[in-house]
């Protein structure tokens, strides 16, 4: 309804989301990923971490000139609980397949 739309607009304009809204969020942005990670490597890592079958969308932007990842991804989980578990798992993660000083946030 109109109240939900207003709440959504408030969040888009930098106001703090309500607890109800943040507990229903399913899309997570992971930052500080190694630029040499491919989409396939990231999917393998997410599956290895216990999230196989728990997400339905992953976007890993790349630089079309260098073919390197830009260092962040958006992933949509099928439930808010899985989204929160993934966020917690990857916050501070640094056990990459390649040597890298990057720490996920």
MMTF fields as JSON, N, C-alpha, C and O atoms, coordinates in Angstrom:
{
  "mmtfVersion": "1.0.0",
  "mmtfProducer": "UNKNOWN",
  "numBonds": 419,
  "numAtoms": 420,
  "numGroups": 105,
  "numChains": 1,
  "numModels": 1,
  "chainsPerModel": [1],
  "groupsPerChain": [105],
  "chainIdList": ["A"],
  "bondAtomList": [4, 2, 8, 6, 12, 10, 16, 14, 20, 18, 24, 22, 28, 26, 32, 30, 36, 34, 40, 38, 44, 42, 48, 46, 52, 50, 56, 54, 60, 58, 64, 62, 68, 66, 72, 70, 76, 74, 80, 78, 84, 82, 88, 86, 92, 90, 96, 94, 100, 98, 104, 102, 108, 106, 112, 110, 116, 114, 120, 118, 124, 122, 128, 126, 132, 130, 136, 134, 140, 138, 144, 142, 148, 146, 152, 150, 156, 154, 160, 158, 164, 162, 168, 166, 172, 170, 176, 174, 180, 178, 184, 182, 188, 186, 192, 190, 196, 194, 200, 198, 204, 202, 208, 206, 212, 210, 216, 214, 220, 218, 224, 222, 228, 226, 232, 230, 236, 234, 240, 238, 244, 242, 248, 246, 252, 250, 256, 254, 260, 258, 264, 262, 268, 266, 272, 270, 276, 274, 280, 278, 284, 282, 288, 286, 292, 290, 296, 294, 300, 298, 304, 302, 308, 306, 312, 310, 316, 314, 320, 318, 324, 322, 328, 326, 332, 330, 336, 334, 340, 338, 344, 342, 348, 346, 352, 350, 356, 354, 360, 358, 364, 362, 368, 366, 372, 370, 376, 374, 380, 378, 384, 382, 388, 386, 392, 390, 396, 394, 400, 398, 404, 402, 408, 406, 412, 410, 416, 414],
  "bondOrderList": [1, 1, 1, 1, 1, 1, 1, 1, 1, 1, 1, 1, 1, 1, 1, 1, 1, 1, 1, 1, 1, 1, 1, 1, 1, 1, 1, 1, 1, 1, 1, 1, 1, 1, 1, 1, 1, 1, 1, 1, 1, 1, 1, 1, 1, 1, 1, 1, 1, 1, 1, 1, 1, 1, 1, 1, 1, 1, 1, 1, 1, 1, 1, 1, 1, 1, 1, 1, 1, 1, 1, 1, 1, 1, 1, 1, 1, 1, 1, 1, 1, 1, 1, 1, 1, 1, 1, 1, 1, 1, 1, 1, 1, 1, 1, 1, 1, 1, 1, 1, 1, 1, 1, 1],
  "groupList": [{"groupName": "UNK", "atomNameList": ["N", "CA", "C", "O"], "elementList": ["N", "C", "C", "O"], "formalChargeList": [0, 0, 0, 0], "bondAtomList": [1, 0, 2, 1, 3, 2], "bondOrderList": [1, 1, 2], "singleLetterCode": "X", "chemCompType": "L-PEPTIDE LINKING"}],
  "groupTypeList": [0, 0, 0, 0, 0, 0, 0, 0, 0, 0, 0, 0, 0, 0, 0, 0, 0, 0, 0, 0, 0, 0, 0, 0, 0, 0, 0, 0, 0, 0, 0, 0, 0, 0, 0, 0, 0, 0, 0, 0, 0, 0, 0, 0, 0, 0, 0, 0, 0, 0, 0, 0, 0, 0, 0, 0, 0, 0, 0, 0, 0, 0, 0, 0, 0, 0, 0, 0, 0, 0, 0, 0, 0, 0, 0, 0, 0, 0, 0, 0, 0, 0, 0, 0, 0, 0, 0, 0, 0, 0, 0, 0, 0, 0, 0, 0, 0, 0, 0, 0, 0, 0, 0, 0, 0],
  "groupIdList": [1, 2, 3, 4, 5, 6, 7, 8, 9, 10, 11, 12, 13, 14, 15, 16, 17, 18, 19, 20, 21, 22, 23, 24, 25, 26, 27, 28, 29, 30, 31, 32, 33, 34, 35, 36, 37, 38, 39, 40, 41, 42, 43, 44, 45, 46, 47, 48, 49, 50, 51, 52, 53, 54, 55, 56, 57, 58, 59, 60, 61, 62, 63, 64, 65, 66, 67, 68, 69, 70, 71, 72, 73, 74, 75, 76, 77, 78, 79, 80, 81, 82, 83, 84, 85, 86, 87, 88, 89, 90, 91, 92, 93, 94, 95, 96, 97, 98, 99, 100, 101, 102, 103, 104, 105],
  "secStructList": [7, 2, 2, 2, 2, 2, 2, 2, 2, 2, 2, 2, 6, 6, 7, 7, 7, 7, 2, 2, 2, 2, 6, 6, 7, 7, 3, 3, 3, 3, 3, 7, 7, 7, 6, 6, 7, 7, 2, 2, 2, 2, 2, 2, 2, 2, 0, 0, 0, 0, 0, 6, 6, 1, 3, 3, 3, 3, 3, 7, 7, 5, 7, 6, 6, 6, 7, 7, 5, 7, 1, 3, 3, 3, 3, 3, 3, 1, 1, 2, 2, 2, 2, 2, 2, 2, 2, 2, 2, 2, 6, 6, 7, 7, 7, 7, 1, 1, 7, 7, 7, 7, 7, 7, 7],
  "xCoordList": [0.8, 0.0, 0.851, 2.075, 0.207, 0.921, 1.95, 3.014, 1.645, 2.586, 3.869, 4.965, 3.734, 4.91, 5.73, 6.96, 5.054, 5.77, 6.536, 7.672, 5.92, 6.588, 7.804, 8.854, 7.662, 8.766, 9.923, 11.086, 9.584, 10.589, 11.288, 12.511, 10.524, 11.101, 12.006, 13.059, 11.614, 12.435, 13.774, 14.808, 13.767, 15.014, 15.895, 17.117, 15.282, 16.049, 16.691, 17.659, 16.162, 16.699, 17.583, 17.744, 18.153, 19.159, 18.643, 19.439, 17.339, 16.828, 17.027, 17.014, 17.207, 17.446, 16.222, 15.099, 16.432, 15.296, 14.791, 15.549, 13.517, 12.967, 13.522, 14.014, 13.439, 13.897, 13.146, 13.721, 11.851, 11.038, 11.585, 11.638, 11.989, 12.491, 13.836, 14.038, 14.76, 16.072, 15.988, 16.809, 15.021, 14.907, 14.253, 14.226, 13.718, 13.114, 13.978, 13.573, 15.167, 16.063, 16.68, 17.092, 16.745, 17.328, 18.53, 19.227, 18.794, 19.923, 21.08, 20.909, 22.255, 23.459, 24.502, 24.659, 25.214, 26.352, 27.608, 27.774, 28.489, 29.793, 30.832, 30.851, 31.697, 32.729, 34.121, 34.29, 35.113, 36.519, 36.811, 37.577, 36.195, 36.523, 37.778, 37.995, 38.614, 39.792, 39.363, 38.424, 40.049, 39.682, 39.917, 39.356, 40.745, 40.996, 39.99, 40.115, 38.992, 37.939, 36.991, 36.596, 36.636, 35.646, 34.285, 34.184, 33.251, 31.903, 31.846, 31.26, 32.459, 32.449, 33.151, 32.675, 34.277, 35.002, 34.163, 34.135, 33.487, 32.655, 31.479, 31.146, 30.855, 29.757, 30.251, 29.573, 31.424, 31.996, 32.231, 31.943, 32.755, 33.024, 31.726, 31.661, 30.711, 29.427, 28.795, 28.245, 28.878, 28.353, 29.146, 28.562, 30.485, 31.353, 30.999, 31.069, 30.618, 30.293, 28.942, 28.536, 28.247, 26.986, 25.739, 24.649, 25.879, 24.73, 24.26, 23.496, 24.704, 24.241, 22.725, 22.17, 22.053, 20.599, 19.864, 18.634, 20.599, 19.963, 19.968, 19.566, 20.423, 20.411, 19.858, 19.933, 19.297, 18.704, 19.244, 18.81, 20.194, 20.748, 22.102, 22.279, 23.068, 24.37, 24.847, 24.83, 25.277, 25.802, 27.212, 27.421, 28.193, 29.598, 30.059, 30.433, 30.038, 30.434, 31.922, 32.745, 32.257, 33.65, 33.996, 33.12, 35.264, 35.79, 35.939, 36.732, 35.191, 35.192, 36.529, 36.839, 37.316, 38.613, 39.655, 40.398, 39.7, 40.718, 40.187, 40.967, 38.87, 38.197, 38.376, 38.161, 38.765, 38.914, 37.609, 36.903, 37.305, 36.132, 36.374, 37.516, 35.289, 35.399, 35.492, 35.616, 35.433, 35.677, 34.449, 34.566, 33.266, 32.047, 31.033, 31.14, 30.047, 28.988, 27.685, 27.678, 26.595, 25.27, 24.77, 24.852, 24.249, 23.692, 22.337, 22.195, 21.339, 20.004, 19.773, 19.847, 19.494, 19.21, 17.711, 16.911, 17.336, 15.908, 15.16, 13.93, 15.886, 15.209, 16.028, 17.25, 15.356, 16.078, 17.06, 18.118, 16.712, 17.585, 18.893, 19.974, 18.776, 19.982, 20.81, 22.04, 20.141, 20.853, 21.673, 22.83, 21.087, 21.799, 22.953, 24.033, 22.742, 23.813, 24.971, 26.134, 24.661, 25.71, 26.477, 27.704, 25.75, 26.392, 27.365, 28.495, 26.932, 27.772, 28.978, 30.099, 28.741, 29.826, 30.923, 32.108, 30.53, 31.523, 32.073, 33.027, 31.483, 32.014, 33.375, 33.46, 34.438, 35.785, 36.448, 37.572, 35.774, 36.32, 37.576, 37.62, 38.601, 39.839, 40.525, 41.679, 39.84, 40.448, 40.224, 39.571, 40.771, 40.572, 41.377, 42.334, 40.99, 41.708, 43.095, 43.994, 43.276, 44.569, 45.071, 44.267, 46.38, 46.871, 46.309, 46.437, 45.699, 45.131, 45.031, 44.72, 45.298, 45.168, 43.741, 43.442, 42.862, 41.497, 40.697, 40.76, 39.943, 39.064, 37.647, 37.332, 36.806, 35.43, 34.657, 34.865, 33.762, 32.877, 31.504, 30.604],
  "yCoordList": [-1.189, 0.0, 1.265, 1.193, 2.415, 3.686, 3.812, 4.399, 3.27, 3.361, 2.603, 3.079, 1.428, 0.629, 1.365, 1.344, 2.018, 2.769, 3.932, 4.208, 4.609, 5.727, 5.236, 5.879, 4.081, 3.508, 3.184, 3.429, 2.627, 2.287, 3.562, 3.584, 4.613, 5.873, 6.47, 7.02, 6.369, 6.877, 6.172, 6.811, 4.849, 4.083, 4.501, 4.561, 4.789, 5.176, 6.549, 6.875, 7.345, 8.688, 8.774, 9.849, 7.646, 7.657, 7.598, 7.658, 7.484, 7.33, 5.876, 4.978, 5.645, 4.285, 3.415, 3.823, 2.22, 1.324, 0.8, 0.714, 0.453, -0.099, -1.51, -2.124, -2.022, -3.392, -4.382, -5.355, -4.132, -5.044, -5.114, -6.189, -3.967, -3.942, -4.66, -5.445, -4.405, -5.023, -6.525, -7.272, -6.988, -8.422, -9.153, -10.383, -8.4, -9.062, -8.907, -9.316, -8.318, -8.089, -9.407, -10.219, -9.626, -10.859, -10.607, -11.557, -9.36, -9.066, -8.495, -7.556, -9.071, -8.691, -8.2, -8.775, -7.135, -6.679, -7.084, -6.748, -7.811, -8.148, -7.268, -7.158, -6.639, -5.742, -6.29, -7.183, -5.732, -6.089, -7.526, -8.224, -7.962, -9.272, -9.131, -8.08, -10.175, -10.098, -9.885, -10.524, -8.991, -8.665, -9.824, -9.838, -10.803, -11.943, -13.067, -14.123, -12.857, -13.861, -13.802, -12.726, -14.985, -15.075, -15.374, -15.7, -15.256, -15.57, -17.038, -17.352, -17.941, -19.374, -19.626, -20.418, -18.955, -19.123, -18.618, -19.239, -17.499, -16.944, -17.875, -18.098, -18.413, -19.364, -20.602, -21.087, -21.116, -22.268, -21.949, -22.77, -20.755, -20.338, -20.241, -20.709, -19.641, -19.484, -20.854, -21.093, -21.748, -23.109, -23.831, -24.487, -23.709, -24.336, -23.844, -24.601, -22.568, -21.966, -22.436, -22.033, -23.287, -23.844, -23.179, -23.37, -22.396, -21.661, -22.192, -21.519, -23.391, -23.991, -24.136, -24.649, -23.679, -23.776, -22.743, -22.743, -21.859, -20.871, -19.467, -18.512, -19.328, -18.044, -18.24, -19.331, -17.159, -17.263, -16.22, -16.158, -15.397, -14.355, -13.929, -13.754, -13.762, -13.232, -12.338, -12.73, -11.127, -10.186, -9.815, -9.255, -10.122, -9.784, -8.939, -9.48, -7.606, -6.758, -6.891, -7.037, -6.837, -6.92, -5.735, -5.109, -5.448, -4.437, -5.133, -6.066, -4.695, -5.378, -5.243, -6.047, -4.235, -4.062, -5.026, -5.666, -5.122, -5.961, -7.354, -8.253, -7.53, -8.779, -9.076, -10.207, -8.08, -8.247, -7.859, -6.951, -8.56, -8.207, -6.847, -6.454, -6.135, -4.807, -4.867, -3.833, -6.085, -6.233, -6.22, -6.151, -6.288, -6.381, -7.24, -7.459, -7.724, -8.536, -8.287, -7.906, -8.506, -8.533, -9.953, -10.564, -10.491, -11.834, -11.793, -11.219, -12.413, -12.477, -13.882, -14.868, -13.952, -15.217, -15.485, -14.558, -16.748, -17.077, -16.765, -16.725, -16.542, -16.165, -15.115, -15.067, -14.276, -13.274, -13.922, -13.36, -15.093, -15.786, -16.206, -16.042, -16.752, -17.137, -15.907, -15.955, -14.808, -13.577, -13.104, -12.714, -13.137, -12.705, -13.659, -13.21, -14.97, -15.955, -15.716, -15.787, -15.433, -15.181, -13.911, -13.876, -12.869, -11.607, -11.833, -11.346, -12.563, -12.838, -13.702, -13.445, -14.726, -15.621, -14.865, -15.076, -13.981, -13.307, -12.011, -11.448, -11.529, -10.309, -10.632, -11.401, -10.047, -10.316, -11.505, -11.863, -12.128, -13.303, -12.941, -11.908, -13.802, -13.542, -14.817, -14.762, -15.967, -17.237, -17.468, -18.433, -16.574, -16.624, -17.754, -18.248, -18.161, -19.198, -18.729, -19.548, -17.411, -16.823, -15.986, -15.496, -15.82, -14.886, -13.482, -12.944, -12.913, -11.569, -10.967, -11.661, -9.67, -8.983, -8.471, -7.886, -8.691, -8.16, -8.895, -10.12, -8.126, -8.662, -8.266, -7.081, -9.249, -9.011, -8.233, -8.406, -7.373, -6.634, -6.52, -5.936],
  "zCoordList": [0.0, 0.0, 0.0, -0.11, 0.123, 0.11, 1.24, 1.041, 2.415, 3.538, 3.215, 3.508, 2.614, 2.244, 1.196, 1.241, 0.251, -0.781, -0.157, -0.542, 0.797, 1.462, 2.235, 2.222, 2.918, 3.673, 2.724, 3.042, 1.548, 0.541, 0.052, -0.083, -0.213, -0.666, 0.401, 0.079, 1.66, 2.76, 2.797, 2.99, 2.614, 2.616, 1.449, 1.582, 0.309, -0.881, -0.705, -1.392, 0.2, 0.407, 1.648, 2.225, 2.057, 3.102, 4.526, 5.463, 4.719, 6.073, 6.494, 5.652, 7.776, 8.264, 8.007, 8.303, 7.459, 7.254, 8.597, 9.563, 8.648, 9.885, 10.076, 9.128, 11.308, 11.585, 10.72, 10.232, 10.528, 9.726, 8.293, 7.695, 7.755, 6.388, 6.279, 5.352, 7.209, 7.11, 7.349, 6.816, 8.135, 8.395, 7.224, 7.203, 6.236, 5.084, 3.836, 2.748, 3.986, 2.857, 2.401, 3.229, 1.075, 0.551, -0.358, -0.713, -0.743, -1.629, -0.822, -0.044, -1.019, -0.284, -1.279, -2.356, -0.919, -1.7, -0.939, 0.233, -1.622, -1.045, -1.72, -2.946, -0.928, -1.439, -1.137, -0.307, -1.831, -1.642, -2.047, -1.383, -3.142, -3.699, -4.552, -5.155, -4.614, -5.491, -6.946, -7.42, -7.645, -9.025, -9.988, -11.084, -9.591, -10.474, -10.272, -10.892, -9.412, -9.241, -10.434, -10.883, -10.938, -12.009, -11.387, -10.204, -12.199, -11.727, -11.286, -10.25, -12.079, -11.745, -10.407, -9.595, -10.182, -8.918, -7.74, -6.678, -7.938, -6.875, -6.564, -5.401, -7.616, -7.405, -6.659, -5.753, -7.03, -6.321, -4.852, -3.982, -4.574, -3.2, -2.395, -1.258, -2.979, -2.285, -2.019, -0.944, -3.006, -2.813, -1.72, -0.858, -1.756, -0.752, 0.651, 1.619, 0.75, 2.049, 2.588, 3.678, 1.83, 2.319, 1.771, 2.311, 0.7, 0.168, -1.183, -1.875, -1.571, -2.829, -2.79, -1.818, -3.853, -3.918, -3.086, -3.05, -2.412, -1.531, -2.133, -1.469, -3.393, -4.076, -5.484, -6.049, -6.041, -7.378, -8.349, -9.499, -7.889, -8.758, -8.222, -7.016, -9.14, -8.767, -9.893, -11.06, -9.538, -10.523, -10.115, -9.039, -10.971, -10.736, -11.913, -12.953, -11.763, -12.894, -13.204, -12.301, -14.498, -14.927, -15.821, -16.417, -15.9, -16.815, -18.165, -18.292, -19.169, -20.466, -21.196, -22.075, -20.838, -21.483, -20.908, -21.652, -19.566, -18.917, -18.554, -18.238, -18.598, -18.189, -16.699, -16.265, -15.924, -14.48, -13.787, -14.224, -12.707, -11.904, -11.261, -11.023, -10.983, -10.37, -8.846, -8.191, -8.277, -6.848, -5.964, -4.74, -6.57, -5.757, -6.489, -7.696, -5.745, -6.331, -5.592, -4.421, -6.29, -5.669, -5.776, -6.841, -4.681, -4.683, -3.99, -2.91, -4.628, -4.033, -3.492, -4.225, -2.201, -1.533, -1.556, -1.683, -1.435, -1.512, -0.219, -0.218, 0.889, 2.138, 2.878, 2.743, 3.66, 4.461, 5.447, 5.728, 5.966, 6.922, 6.247, 6.811, 5.025, 4.282, 3.924, 3.952, 3.587, 3.253, 4.452, 4.299, 5.625, 6.833, 7.139, 7.523, 6.976, 7.198, 6.23, 6.628, 4.956, 3.969, 4.322, 4.232, 4.725, 5.097, 6.25, 6.217, 7.258, 8.431, 8.035, 8.473, 7.203, 6.793, 6.054, 6.312, 5.134, 4.292, 4.883, 4.347, 5.986, 6.605, 7.216, 8.173, 6.668, 7.144, 6.468, 6.822, 5.5, 4.808, 4.016, 3.347, 4.098, 3.345, 2.857, 2.432, 2.907, 2.488, 0.989, 0.592, 0.167, -1.274, -1.91, -1.315, -3.117, -3.859, -4.287, -4.481, -4.436, -4.801, -3.623, -2.83, -3.502, -2.471, -2.733, -3.833, -1.723, -1.838, -0.444, 0.523, -0.352, 0.938, 1.154, 2.195, 0.173, 0.277, 1.338, 1.449, 2.117, 3.148, 2.791, 2.677, 2.617, 2.187, 3.25, 4.451, 2.772, 3.691, 3.076, 3.68]
}
